[in-house]
């Protein structure tokens, strides 16, 4: 078991990697401790490998913004395409027994996105509360299985929404991970803290201030500070202004080659260019729990956004566990199964608890 009592900064490897590209991040005075045997060196994308999407024409950016936030089809549109997609990614509720048959004699570990998975997508991201029934379902799941919330939101905001101290929280797309103070599932030490992008905090705060000022002229734009990443929400922005918003964000980032721009559901996201995402967070948590190379674990990751695909890919690469995409419409995905909306996620979690209780009664 590697030591999960860790603060990850890895400043030295970052400096070594980017020296060739002419960028040196600020050096933290805090010690950089890497868990023994942990398989990842935190590195930065070189400037020459900076995401090509930042160099595309404006029309391509707007198309990408539309693609990341597709219009939902009406329930009457049961197309052949949708039927084929469901066949490929069947409902996790419909094949629940099949999923649980793979869980026999294994430790199930649950990973959950927040927005669009535990709570509905809402116009105002500050109002993305989950239902009391959903909170109860998550609380019950955590009684039987190690459970983590993995979100693009900052860890403190996610915790304020969920308010369950027994969970693991991975905020900022996994760049800020904290475990509960006391937990029965942990095999090793009790404290887990991983912040691989710690040295970028001053830069993120600076860019946040600039974007707040510059987006004032775009009606409906909302810049959210998620500590290790920034989210520029355009859900309430008229589509004819999307191009202006994308232009503005790109113009700000020209002065910050150490940051990269990605897209989610009606949101542009700005992150440090370290090779860290929700997939890496999943693997870090599995190692912290003592299941890095174990065959006796079944990770289940449930999420609705493009950023969750990184976690689905990791599960596929491991050949272990299942990804479940939350979506009412067909999407290209690495997930194995699907659920349509948060109420179905709640049903799945409730059935998971009932299954575990049944197993315990029979033993």
mmCIF file of C-alpha atoms in Angstrom:
data_model
loop_
_atom_site.group_PDB
_atom_site.id
_atom_site.type_symbol
_atom_site.label_atom_id
_atom_site.label_comp_id
_atom_site.label_asym_id
_atom_site.label_seq_id
_atom_site.Cartn_x
_atom_site.Cartn_y
_atom_site.Cartn_z
ATOM 1 C CA UNK A 1 0.000 0.000 0.000
ATOM 2 C CA UNK A 2 1.436 3.367 -0.937
ATOM 3 C CA UNK A 3 1.115 6.200 1.512
ATOM 4 C CA UNK A 4 -2.025 8.206 0.645
ATOM 5 C CA UNK A 5 -1.193 10.935 3.158
ATOM 6 C CA UNK A 6 0.028 13.161 0.403
ATOM 7 C CA UNK A 7 0.200 16.722 -0.846
ATOM 8 C CA UNK A 8 1.077 16.606 -4.527
ATOM 9 C CA UNK A 9 2.801 19.652 -5.966
ATOM 10 C CA UNK A 10 5.623 18.125 -8.037
ATOM 11 C CA UNK A 11 7.038 21.542 -8.788
ATOM 12 C CA UNK A 12 10.443 20.227 -9.808
ATOM 13 C CA UNK A 13 9.143 17.934 -12.557
ATOM 14 C CA UNK A 14 6.947 20.745 -13.862
ATOM 15 C CA UNK A 15 9.904 23.149 -14.018
ATOM 16 C CA UNK A 16 12.070 20.561 -15.732
ATOM 17 C CA UNK A 17 9.389 19.856 -18.313
ATOM 18 C CA UNK A 18 8.640 23.448 -19.253
ATOM 19 C CA UNK A 19 12.148 24.878 -19.196
ATOM 20 C CA UNK A 20 12.447 23.998 -22.868
ATOM 21 C CA UNK A 21 9.339 26.002 -23.668
ATOM 22 C CA UNK A 22 10.366 29.188 -21.950
ATOM 23 C CA UNK A 23 7.780 29.117 -19.162
ATOM 24 C CA UNK A 24 8.632 28.676 -15.496
ATOM 25 C CA UNK A 25 5.767 28.386 -13.014
ATOM 26 C CA UNK A 26 6.031 30.017 -9.603
ATOM 27 C CA UNK A 27 7.831 27.787 -7.116
ATOM 28 C CA UNK A 28 5.921 26.795 -4.013
ATOM 29 C CA UNK A 29 7.706 26.747 -0.671
ATOM 30 C CA UNK A 30 5.649 23.766 0.474
ATOM 31 C CA UNK A 31 7.274 20.331 0.243
ATOM 32 C CA UNK A 32 6.542 18.258 -2.812
ATOM 33 C CA UNK A 33 5.731 14.725 -1.771
ATOM 34 C CA UNK A 34 4.899 12.017 -4.277
ATOM 35 C CA UNK A 35 3.293 8.780 -3.061
ATOM 36 C CA UNK A 36 5.679 5.855 -3.357
ATOM 37 C CA UNK A 37 4.908 3.844 -6.461
ATOM 38 C CA UNK A 38 2.401 6.352 -7.781
ATOM 39 C CA UNK A 39 2.597 5.960 -11.568
ATOM 40 C CA UNK A 40 2.250 9.575 -12.697
ATOM 41 C CA UNK A 41 4.725 12.380 -13.113
ATOM 42 C CA UNK A 42 2.884 15.658 -13.425
ATOM 43 C CA UNK A 43 4.013 17.308 -16.636
ATOM 44 C CA UNK A 44 2.917 20.225 -18.734
ATOM 45 C CA UNK A 45 1.846 20.319 -22.349
ATOM 46 C CA UNK A 46 4.589 21.954 -24.360
ATOM 47 C CA UNK A 47 3.655 25.146 -26.139
ATOM 48 C CA UNK A 48 4.067 23.386 -29.471
ATOM 49 C CA UNK A 49 1.435 20.870 -28.383
ATOM 50 C CA UNK A 50 -1.013 23.475 -27.132
ATOM 51 C CA UNK A 51 -4.571 22.359 -28.012
ATOM 52 C CA UNK A 52 -5.232 23.102 -31.666
ATOM 53 C CA UNK A 53 -8.787 24.167 -30.812
ATOM 54 C CA UNK A 54 -7.371 27.483 -29.592
ATOM 55 C CA UNK A 55 -6.074 28.168 -33.089
ATOM 56 C CA UNK A 56 -9.252 27.297 -34.997
ATOM 57 C CA UNK A 57 -11.403 29.840 -36.757
ATOM 58 C CA UNK A 58 -14.207 31.510 -34.857
ATOM 59 C CA UNK A 59 -16.878 29.546 -36.687
ATOM 60 C CA UNK A 60 -15.249 26.295 -35.583
ATOM 61 C CA UNK A 61 -15.327 27.464 -31.979
ATOM 62 C CA UNK A 62 -19.027 28.298 -32.151
ATOM 63 C CA UNK A 63 -19.716 24.914 -33.770
ATOM 64 C CA UNK A 64 -17.792 23.266 -30.950
ATOM 65 C CA UNK A 65 -19.799 25.238 -28.386
ATOM 66 C CA UNK A 66 -23.013 24.007 -30.000
ATOM 67 C CA UNK A 67 -21.735 20.449 -30.126
ATOM 68 C CA UNK A 68 -20.857 20.513 -26.428
ATOM 69 C CA UNK A 69 -24.416 21.579 -25.585
ATOM 70 C CA UNK A 70 -26.711 19.694 -27.994
ATOM 71 C CA UNK A 71 -30.434 20.332 -28.155
ATOM 72 C CA UNK A 72 -32.459 17.559 -26.565
ATOM 73 C CA UNK A 73 -34.828 15.661 -28.822
ATOM 74 C CA UNK A 74 -38.473 15.380 -27.832
ATOM 75 C CA UNK A 75 -39.529 12.098 -26.261
ATOM 76 C CA UNK A 76 -41.556 11.255 -29.403
ATOM 77 C CA UNK A 77 -38.425 11.156 -31.580
ATOM 78 C CA UNK A 78 -37.474 7.521 -31.146
ATOM 79 C CA UNK A 79 -35.107 7.344 -34.084
ATOM 80 C CA UNK A 80 -33.220 4.333 -35.340
ATOM 81 C CA UNK A 81 -30.025 6.103 -34.334
ATOM 82 C CA UNK A 82 -31.204 6.381 -30.742
ATOM 83 C CA UNK A 83 -32.276 2.734 -30.690
ATOM 84 C CA UNK A 84 -28.852 1.674 -31.966
ATOM 85 C CA UNK A 85 -27.153 3.858 -29.353
ATOM 86 C CA UNK A 86 -29.223 2.339 -26.538
ATOM 87 C CA UNK A 87 -28.312 -1.116 -27.775
ATOM 88 C CA UNK A 88 -24.650 -0.166 -27.555
ATOM 89 C CA UNK A 89 -24.996 1.658 -24.206
ATOM 90 C CA UNK A 90 -27.924 -0.050 -22.444
ATOM 91 C CA UNK A 91 -29.641 1.405 -19.402
ATOM 92 C CA UNK A 92 -27.761 0.594 -16.216
ATOM 93 C CA UNK A 93 -31.151 0.033 -14.594
ATOM 94 C CA UNK A 94 -32.217 -2.416 -17.292
ATOM 95 C CA UNK A 95 -29.063 -4.516 -16.920
ATOM 96 C CA UNK A 96 -28.577 -3.949 -13.189
ATOM 97 C CA UNK A 97 -28.295 -7.651 -12.360
ATOM 98 C CA UNK A 98 -25.636 -8.056 -15.053
ATOM 99 C CA UNK A 99 -23.601 -5.238 -13.511
ATOM 100 C CA UNK A 100 -23.943 -6.699 -10.033
ATOM 101 C CA UNK A 101 -22.905 -10.145 -11.189
ATOM 102 C CA UNK A 102 -19.500 -8.602 -11.961
ATOM 103 C CA UNK A 103 -19.385 -7.171 -8.431
ATOM 104 C CA UNK A 104 -19.486 -10.502 -6.596
ATOM 105 C CA UNK A 105 -16.555 -10.900 -4.174
ATOM 106 C CA UNK A 106 -15.281 -7.451 -5.130
ATOM 107 C CA UNK A 107 -15.171 -4.061 -3.452
ATOM 108 C CA UNK A 108 -17.401 -1.646 -5.355
ATOM 109 C CA UNK A 109 -16.117 1.953 -5.406
ATOM 110 C CA UNK A 110 -18.495 4.680 -6.564
ATOM 111 C CA UNK A 111 -17.444 7.863 -8.412
ATOM 112 C CA UNK A 112 -20.084 10.520 -9.128
ATOM 113 C CA UNK A 113 -20.049 13.749 -11.100
ATOM 114 C CA UNK A 114 -22.234 16.454 -9.564
ATOM 115 C CA UNK A 115 -23.906 18.818 -12.058
ATOM 116 C CA UNK A 116 -26.236 16.917 -14.386
ATOM 117 C CA UNK A 117 -25.669 13.700 -12.443
ATOM 118 C CA UNK A 118 -26.710 14.321 -8.848
ATOM 119 C CA UNK A 119 -28.380 17.649 -9.543
ATOM 120 C CA UNK A 120 -30.234 18.916 -12.621
ATOM 121 C CA UNK A 121 -28.521 21.353 -14.974
ATOM 122 C CA UNK A 122 -29.916 24.797 -14.095
ATOM 123 C CA UNK A 123 -29.652 28.284 -15.569
ATOM 124 C CA UNK A 124 -27.835 29.637 -12.510
ATOM 125 C CA UNK A 125 -24.965 27.327 -11.458
ATOM 126 C CA UNK A 126 -25.178 28.719 -7.912
ATOM 127 C CA UNK A 127 -28.644 27.168 -7.628
ATOM 128 C CA UNK A 128 -27.656 23.612 -8.591
ATOM 129 C CA UNK A 129 -29.054 21.963 -5.485
ATOM 130 C CA UNK A 130 -29.745 18.262 -5.362
ATOM 131 C CA UNK A 131 -33.000 16.868 -4.018
ATOM 132 C CA UNK A 132 -33.140 15.671 -0.375
ATOM 133 C CA UNK A 133 -33.958 12.178 -1.702
ATOM 134 C CA UNK A 134 -30.786 12.220 -3.771
ATOM 135 C CA UNK A 135 -28.698 13.267 -0.781
ATOM 136 C CA UNK A 136 -30.176 10.395 1.219
ATOM 137 C CA UNK A 137 -29.387 7.960 -1.620
ATOM 138 C CA UNK A 138 -25.754 9.129 -1.759
ATOM 139 C CA UNK A 139 -25.470 8.977 2.032
ATOM 140 C CA UNK A 140 -26.712 5.384 2.038
ATOM 141 C CA UNK A 141 -24.334 4.379 -0.756
ATOM 142 C CA UNK A 142 -21.402 5.773 1.244
ATOM 143 C CA UNK A 143 -22.341 3.505 4.168
ATOM 144 C CA UNK A 144 -21.484 0.443 2.087
ATOM 145 C CA UNK A 145 -19.016 1.626 -0.576
ATOM 146 C CA UNK A 146 -16.173 4.159 -0.774
ATOM 147 C CA UNK A 147 -17.852 7.061 -2.578
ATOM 148 C CA UNK A 148 -16.323 10.113 -4.266
ATOM 149 C CA UNK A 149 -17.746 13.225 -5.895
ATOM 150 C CA UNK A 150 -15.567 14.205 -8.873
ATOM 151 C CA UNK A 151 -16.549 17.619 -10.227
ATOM 152 C CA UNK A 152 -15.318 20.584 -12.215
ATOM 153 C CA UNK A 153 -16.525 22.778 -9.379
ATOM 154 C CA UNK A 154 -14.118 23.769 -6.646
ATOM 155 C CA UNK A 155 -14.088 21.304 -3.776
ATOM 156 C CA UNK A 156 -15.559 23.740 -1.243
ATOM 157 C CA UNK A 157 -18.555 24.527 -3.473
ATOM 158 C CA UNK A 158 -19.299 20.870 -4.114
ATOM 159 C CA UNK A 159 -19.111 20.134 -0.396
ATOM 160 C CA UNK A 160 -21.507 23.002 0.343
ATOM 161 C CA UNK A 161 -24.004 21.481 -2.088
ATOM 162 C CA UNK A 162 -23.644 17.888 -0.866
ATOM 163 C CA UNK A 163 -22.898 18.327 2.852
ATOM 164 C CA UNK A 164 -21.876 14.724 3.476
ATOM 165 C CA UNK A 165 -18.636 14.475 5.439
ATOM 166 C CA UNK A 166 -18.206 10.745 4.779
ATOM 167 C CA UNK A 167 -17.441 11.226 1.079
ATOM 168 C CA UNK A 168 -14.248 11.855 -0.860
ATOM 169 C CA UNK A 169 -14.338 15.145 -2.772
ATOM 170 C CA UNK A 170 -12.313 15.766 -5.931
ATOM 171 C CA UNK A 171 -12.916 19.326 -7.103
ATOM 172 C CA UNK A 172 -11.536 21.322 -10.039
ATOM 173 C CA UNK A 173 -11.634 18.245 -12.327
ATOM 174 C CA UNK A 174 -9.696 16.226 -9.779
ATOM 175 C CA UNK A 175 -7.003 18.824 -9.092
ATOM 176 C CA UNK A 176 -8.098 19.225 -5.467
ATOM 177 C CA UNK A 177 -8.797 15.956 -3.636
ATOM 178 C CA UNK A 178 -9.696 15.496 0.023
ATOM 179 C CA UNK A 179 -10.900 12.427 1.887
ATOM 180 C CA UNK A 180 -13.211 12.247 4.898
ATOM 181 C CA UNK A 181 -11.668 12.629 8.347
ATOM 182 C CA UNK A 182 -12.869 9.183 9.421
ATOM 183 C CA UNK A 183 -13.829 6.341 7.137
ATOM 184 C CA UNK A 184 -14.176 2.606 7.447
ATOM 185 C CA UNK A 185 -13.279 1.764 3.833
ATOM 186 C CA UNK A 186 -9.741 3.164 3.961
ATOM 187 C CA UNK A 187 -7.019 0.507 4.193
ATOM 188 C CA UNK A 188 -4.167 2.868 5.034
ATOM 189 C CA UNK A 189 -3.655 6.318 6.514
ATOM 190 C CA UNK A 190 -6.684 8.510 7.036
ATOM 191 C CA UNK A 191 -5.803 11.789 5.300
ATOM 192 C CA UNK A 192 -5.757 12.254 1.554
ATOM 193 C CA UNK A 193 -4.918 15.600 -0.015
ATOM 194 C CA UNK A 194 -3.837 15.960 -3.626
ATOM 195 C CA UNK A 195 -3.312 19.349 -5.262
ATOM 196 C CA UNK A 196 -1.151 18.841 -8.365
ATOM 197 C CA UNK A 197 -1.843 22.360 -9.688
ATOM 198 C CA UNK A 198 -1.060 24.229 -6.472
ATOM 199 C CA UNK A 199 1.574 26.441 -8.098
ATOM 200 C CA UNK A 200 -0.982 27.810 -10.564
ATOM 201 C CA UNK A 201 -3.256 29.404 -7.945
ATOM 202 C CA UNK A 202 -1.888 32.975 -8.325
ATOM 203 C CA UNK A 203 -2.285 32.756 -12.117
ATOM 204 C CA UNK A 204 -5.842 31.425 -11.863
ATOM 205 C CA UNK A 205 -6.794 34.244 -9.491
ATOM 206 C CA UNK A 206 -5.278 36.816 -11.844
ATOM 207 C CA UNK A 207 -7.073 35.489 -14.926
ATOM 208 C CA UNK A 208 -10.339 35.273 -12.980
ATOM 209 C CA UNK A 209 -10.148 38.988 -12.211
ATOM 210 C CA UNK A 210 -9.427 39.845 -15.841
ATOM 211 C CA UNK A 211 -12.305 37.717 -17.163
ATOM 212 C CA UNK A 212 -14.742 39.152 -14.625
ATOM 213 C CA UNK A 213 -13.997 42.625 -15.926
ATOM 214 C CA UNK A 214 -13.918 41.781 -19.633
ATOM 215 C CA UNK A 215 -17.141 39.730 -19.705
ATOM 216 C CA UNK A 216 -19.248 42.474 -18.159
ATOM 217 C CA UNK A 217 -20.305 43.577 -21.627
ATOM 218 C CA UNK A 218 -21.703 40.165 -22.607
ATOM 219 C CA UNK A 219 -25.200 39.739 -21.230
ATOM 220 C CA UNK A 220 -25.687 36.468 -19.375
ATOM 221 C CA UNK A 221 -22.000 35.488 -19.172
ATOM 222 C CA UNK A 222 -20.971 34.152 -15.782
ATOM 223 C CA UNK A 223 -17.378 33.539 -14.698
ATOM 224 C CA UNK A 224 -17.040 31.025 -11.861
ATOM 225 C CA UNK A 225 -13.848 30.677 -9.853
ATOM 226 C CA UNK A 226 -13.334 26.978 -9.150
ATOM 227 C CA UNK A 227 -9.934 27.563 -7.539
ATOM 228 C CA UNK A 228 -7.740 25.390 -9.786
ATOM 229 C CA UNK A 229 -9.844 26.049 -12.885
ATOM 230 C CA UNK A 230 -12.196 28.750 -14.157
ATOM 231 C CA UNK A 231 -15.609 28.225 -15.747
ATOM 232 C CA UNK A 232 -17.126 30.725 -18.169
ATOM 233 C CA UNK A 233 -20.810 29.782 -18.363
ATOM 234 C CA UNK A 234 -22.720 30.760 -21.498
ATOM 235 C CA UNK A 235 -26.036 29.003 -20.768
ATOM 236 C CA UNK A 236 -27.761 32.396 -20.426
ATOM 237 C CA UNK A 237 -25.877 34.054 -23.288
ATOM 238 C CA UNK A 238 -27.700 34.566 -26.610
ATOM 239 C CA UNK A 239 -26.199 32.340 -29.295
ATOM 240 C CA UNK A 240 -25.284 35.309 -31.497
ATOM 241 C CA UNK A 241 -22.914 36.407 -28.707
ATOM 242 C CA UNK A 242 -21.135 33.065 -28.323
ATOM 243 C CA UNK A 243 -18.540 34.030 -30.913
ATOM 244 C CA UNK A 244 -17.740 37.273 -29.072
ATOM 245 C CA UNK A 245 -17.428 35.405 -25.782
ATOM 246 C CA UNK A 246 -15.109 32.764 -27.239
ATOM 247 C CA UNK A 247 -13.030 35.518 -28.884
ATOM 248 C CA UNK A 248 -12.743 37.371 -25.591
ATOM 249 C CA UNK A 249 -11.651 34.318 -23.615
ATOM 250 C CA UNK A 250 -9.088 33.352 -26.252
ATOM 251 C CA UNK A 251 -7.684 36.872 -26.303
ATOM 252 C CA UNK A 252 -7.107 36.739 -22.535
ATOM 253 C CA UNK A 253 -5.434 33.332 -22.710
ATOM 254 C CA UNK A 254 -2.934 34.480 -25.365
ATOM 255 C CA UNK A 255 -0.950 35.985 -22.501
ATOM 256 C CA UNK A 256 -1.125 32.770 -20.463
ATOM 257 C CA UNK A 257 0.353 29.850 -22.448
ATOM 258 C CA UNK A 258 0.451 27.832 -19.247
ATOM 259 C CA UNK A 259 -3.357 27.596 -19.349
ATOM 260 C CA UNK A 260 -5.618 25.689 -21.743
ATOM 261 C CA UNK A 261 -9.217 26.065 -22.834
ATOM 262 C CA UNK A 262 -11.728 23.213 -23.005
ATOM 263 C CA UNK A 263 -15.507 22.930 -23.317
ATOM 264 C CA UNK A 264 -18.282 21.370 -21.309
ATOM 265 C CA UNK A 265 -22.059 21.674 -21.324
ATOM 266 C CA UNK A 266 -22.683 25.384 -22.008
ATOM 267 C CA UNK A 267 -19.377 26.254 -20.378
ATOM 268 C CA UNK A 268 -15.834 27.174 -21.435
ATOM 269 C CA UNK A 269 -13.288 25.892 -18.941
ATOM 270 C CA UNK A 270 -9.790 27.195 -18.306
ATOM 271 C CA UNK A 271 -7.325 24.845 -16.667
ATOM 272 C CA UNK A 272 -3.582 24.584 -16.030
ATOM 273 C CA UNK A 273 -1.838 22.620 -18.763
ATOM 274 C CA UNK A 274 -0.819 19.775 -16.510
ATOM 275 C CA UNK A 275 -1.678 16.238 -17.540
ATOM 276 C CA UNK A 276 -4.265 15.740 -14.856
ATOM 277 C CA UNK A 277 -7.985 15.120 -15.234
ATOM 278 C CA UNK A 278 -10.877 13.140 -13.765
ATOM 279 C CA UNK A 279 -9.315 9.913 -14.958
ATOM 280 C CA UNK A 280 -6.094 10.632 -13.075
ATOM 281 C CA UNK A 281 -8.166 11.573 -10.015
ATOM 282 C CA UNK A 282 -9.977 8.227 -10.215
ATOM 283 C CA UNK A 283 -6.688 6.347 -10.289
ATOM 284 C CA UNK A 284 -5.233 8.419 -7.454
ATOM 285 C CA UNK A 285 -8.237 7.643 -5.260
ATOM 286 C CA UNK A 286 -8.126 3.940 -6.080
ATOM 287 C CA UNK A 287 -4.467 3.872 -5.059
ATOM 288 C CA UNK A 288 -5.195 5.831 -1.887
ATOM 289 C CA UNK A 289 -7.807 3.216 -1.016
ATOM 290 C CA UNK A 290 -5.288 0.451 -1.618
ATOM 291 C CA UNK A 291 -6.719 -0.807 -4.920
ATOM 292 C CA UNK A 292 -4.131 0.456 -7.418
ATOM 293 C CA UNK A 293 -3.325 -2.978 -8.831
ATOM 294 C CA UNK A 294 -6.053 -5.011 -7.195
ATOM 295 C CA UNK A 295 -8.300 -7.424 -9.070
ATOM 296 C CA UNK A 296 -10.746 -7.341 -6.171
ATOM 297 C CA UNK A 297 -12.240 -3.934 -6.924
ATOM 298 C CA UNK A 298 -15.059 -2.786 -9.211
ATOM 299 C CA UNK A 299 -15.032 0.994 -9.852
ATOM 300 C CA UNK A 300 -18.281 2.500 -11.158
ATOM 301 C CA UNK A 301 -18.133 6.061 -12.503
ATOM 302 C CA UNK A 302 -21.341 7.968 -13.276
ATOM 303 C CA UNK A 303 -21.164 11.302 -15.124
ATOM 304 C CA UNK A 304 -22.804 13.374 -17.836
ATOM 305 C CA UNK A 305 -20.122 15.698 -19.188
ATOM 306 C CA UNK A 306 -17.297 15.538 -21.718
ATOM 307 C CA UNK A 307 -14.789 15.805 -18.878
ATOM 308 C CA UNK A 308 -16.114 12.522 -17.460
ATOM 309 C CA UNK A 309 -14.925 10.749 -20.600
ATOM 310 C CA UNK A 310 -11.380 10.854 -19.186
ATOM 311 C CA UNK A 311 -12.561 8.642 -16.331
ATOM 312 C CA UNK A 312 -14.486 6.325 -18.648
ATOM 313 C CA UNK A 313 -11.322 5.869 -20.718
ATOM 314 C CA UNK A 314 -9.305 4.938 -17.646
ATOM 315 C CA UNK A 315 -11.832 2.250 -16.691
ATOM 316 C CA UNK A 316 -11.722 0.836 -20.217
ATOM 317 C CA UNK A 317 -7.925 0.831 -20.182
ATOM 318 C CA UNK A 318 -7.899 -0.967 -16.824
ATOM 319 C CA UNK A 319 -10.437 -3.483 -18.146
ATOM 320 C CA UNK A 320 -12.061 -3.088 -14.780
ATOM 321 C CA UNK A 321 -15.282 -1.405 -13.730
ATOM 322 C CA UNK A 322 -17.939 0.452 -15.682
ATOM 323 C CA UNK A 323 -18.613 3.972 -16.915
ATOM 324 C CA UNK A 324 -22.236 5.151 -16.944
ATOM 325 C CA UNK A 325 -23.137 8.199 -19.043
ATOM 326 C CA UNK A 326 -26.091 10.316 -17.931
ATOM 327 C CA UNK A 327 -27.796 11.570 -21.095
ATOM 328 C CA UNK A 328 -31.216 11.658 -22.739
ATOM 329 C CA UNK A 329 -29.708 11.845 -26.196
ATOM 330 C CA UNK A 330 -27.122 9.742 -28.038
ATOM 331 C CA UNK A 331 -23.563 10.993 -27.579
ATOM 332 C CA UNK A 332 -20.191 9.639 -28.530
ATOM 333 C CA UNK A 333 -18.918 8.128 -25.302
ATOM 334 C CA UNK A 334 -16.476 5.676 -23.766
ATOM 335 C CA UNK A 335 -19.093 4.690 -21.187
ATOM 336 C CA UNK A 336 -20.450 1.150 -21.142
ATOM 337 C CA UNK A 337 -23.936 1.926 -19.852
ATOM 338 C CA UNK A 338 -26.308 4.882 -19.685
ATOM 339 C CA UNK A 339 -28.897 6.562 -17.501
ATOM 340 C CA UNK A 340 -31.162 9.332 -18.749
ATOM 341 C CA UNK A 341 -31.251 11.882 -15.921
ATOM 342 C CA UNK A 342 -30.556 12.428 -12.197
ATOM 343 C CA UNK A 343 -33.743 10.645 -11.010
ATOM 344 C CA UNK A 344 -32.489 7.498 -12.768
ATOM 345 C CA UNK A 345 -29.091 7.964 -11.102
ATOM 346 C CA UNK A 346 -30.913 8.049 -7.757
ATOM 347 C CA UNK A 347 -32.776 4.835 -8.627
ATOM 348 C CA UNK A 348 -29.508 3.152 -9.534
ATOM 349 C CA UNK A 349 -27.903 4.187 -6.242
ATOM 350 C CA UNK A 350 -30.943 2.989 -4.296
ATOM 351 C CA UNK A 351 -30.835 -0.392 -6.038
ATOM 352 C CA UNK A 352 -27.125 -0.622 -5.311
ATOM 353 C CA UNK A 353 -27.812 -0.192 -1.585
ATOM 354 C CA UNK A 354 -30.669 -2.731 -1.698
ATOM 355 C CA UNK A 355 -28.371 -5.214 -3.483
ATOM 356 C CA UNK A 356 -25.651 -4.804 -0.851
ATOM 357 C CA UNK A 357 -28.111 -5.251 2.006
ATOM 358 C CA UNK A 358 -29.447 -8.390 0.350
ATOM 359 C CA UNK A 359 -25.930 -9.803 0.009
ATOM 360 C CA UNK A 360 -25.258 -9.110 3.689
ATOM 361 C CA UNK A 361 -28.497 -10.775 4.779
ATOM 362 C CA UNK A 362 -27.665 -13.891 2.777
ATOM 363 C CA UNK A 363 -24.275 -14.150 4.465
#
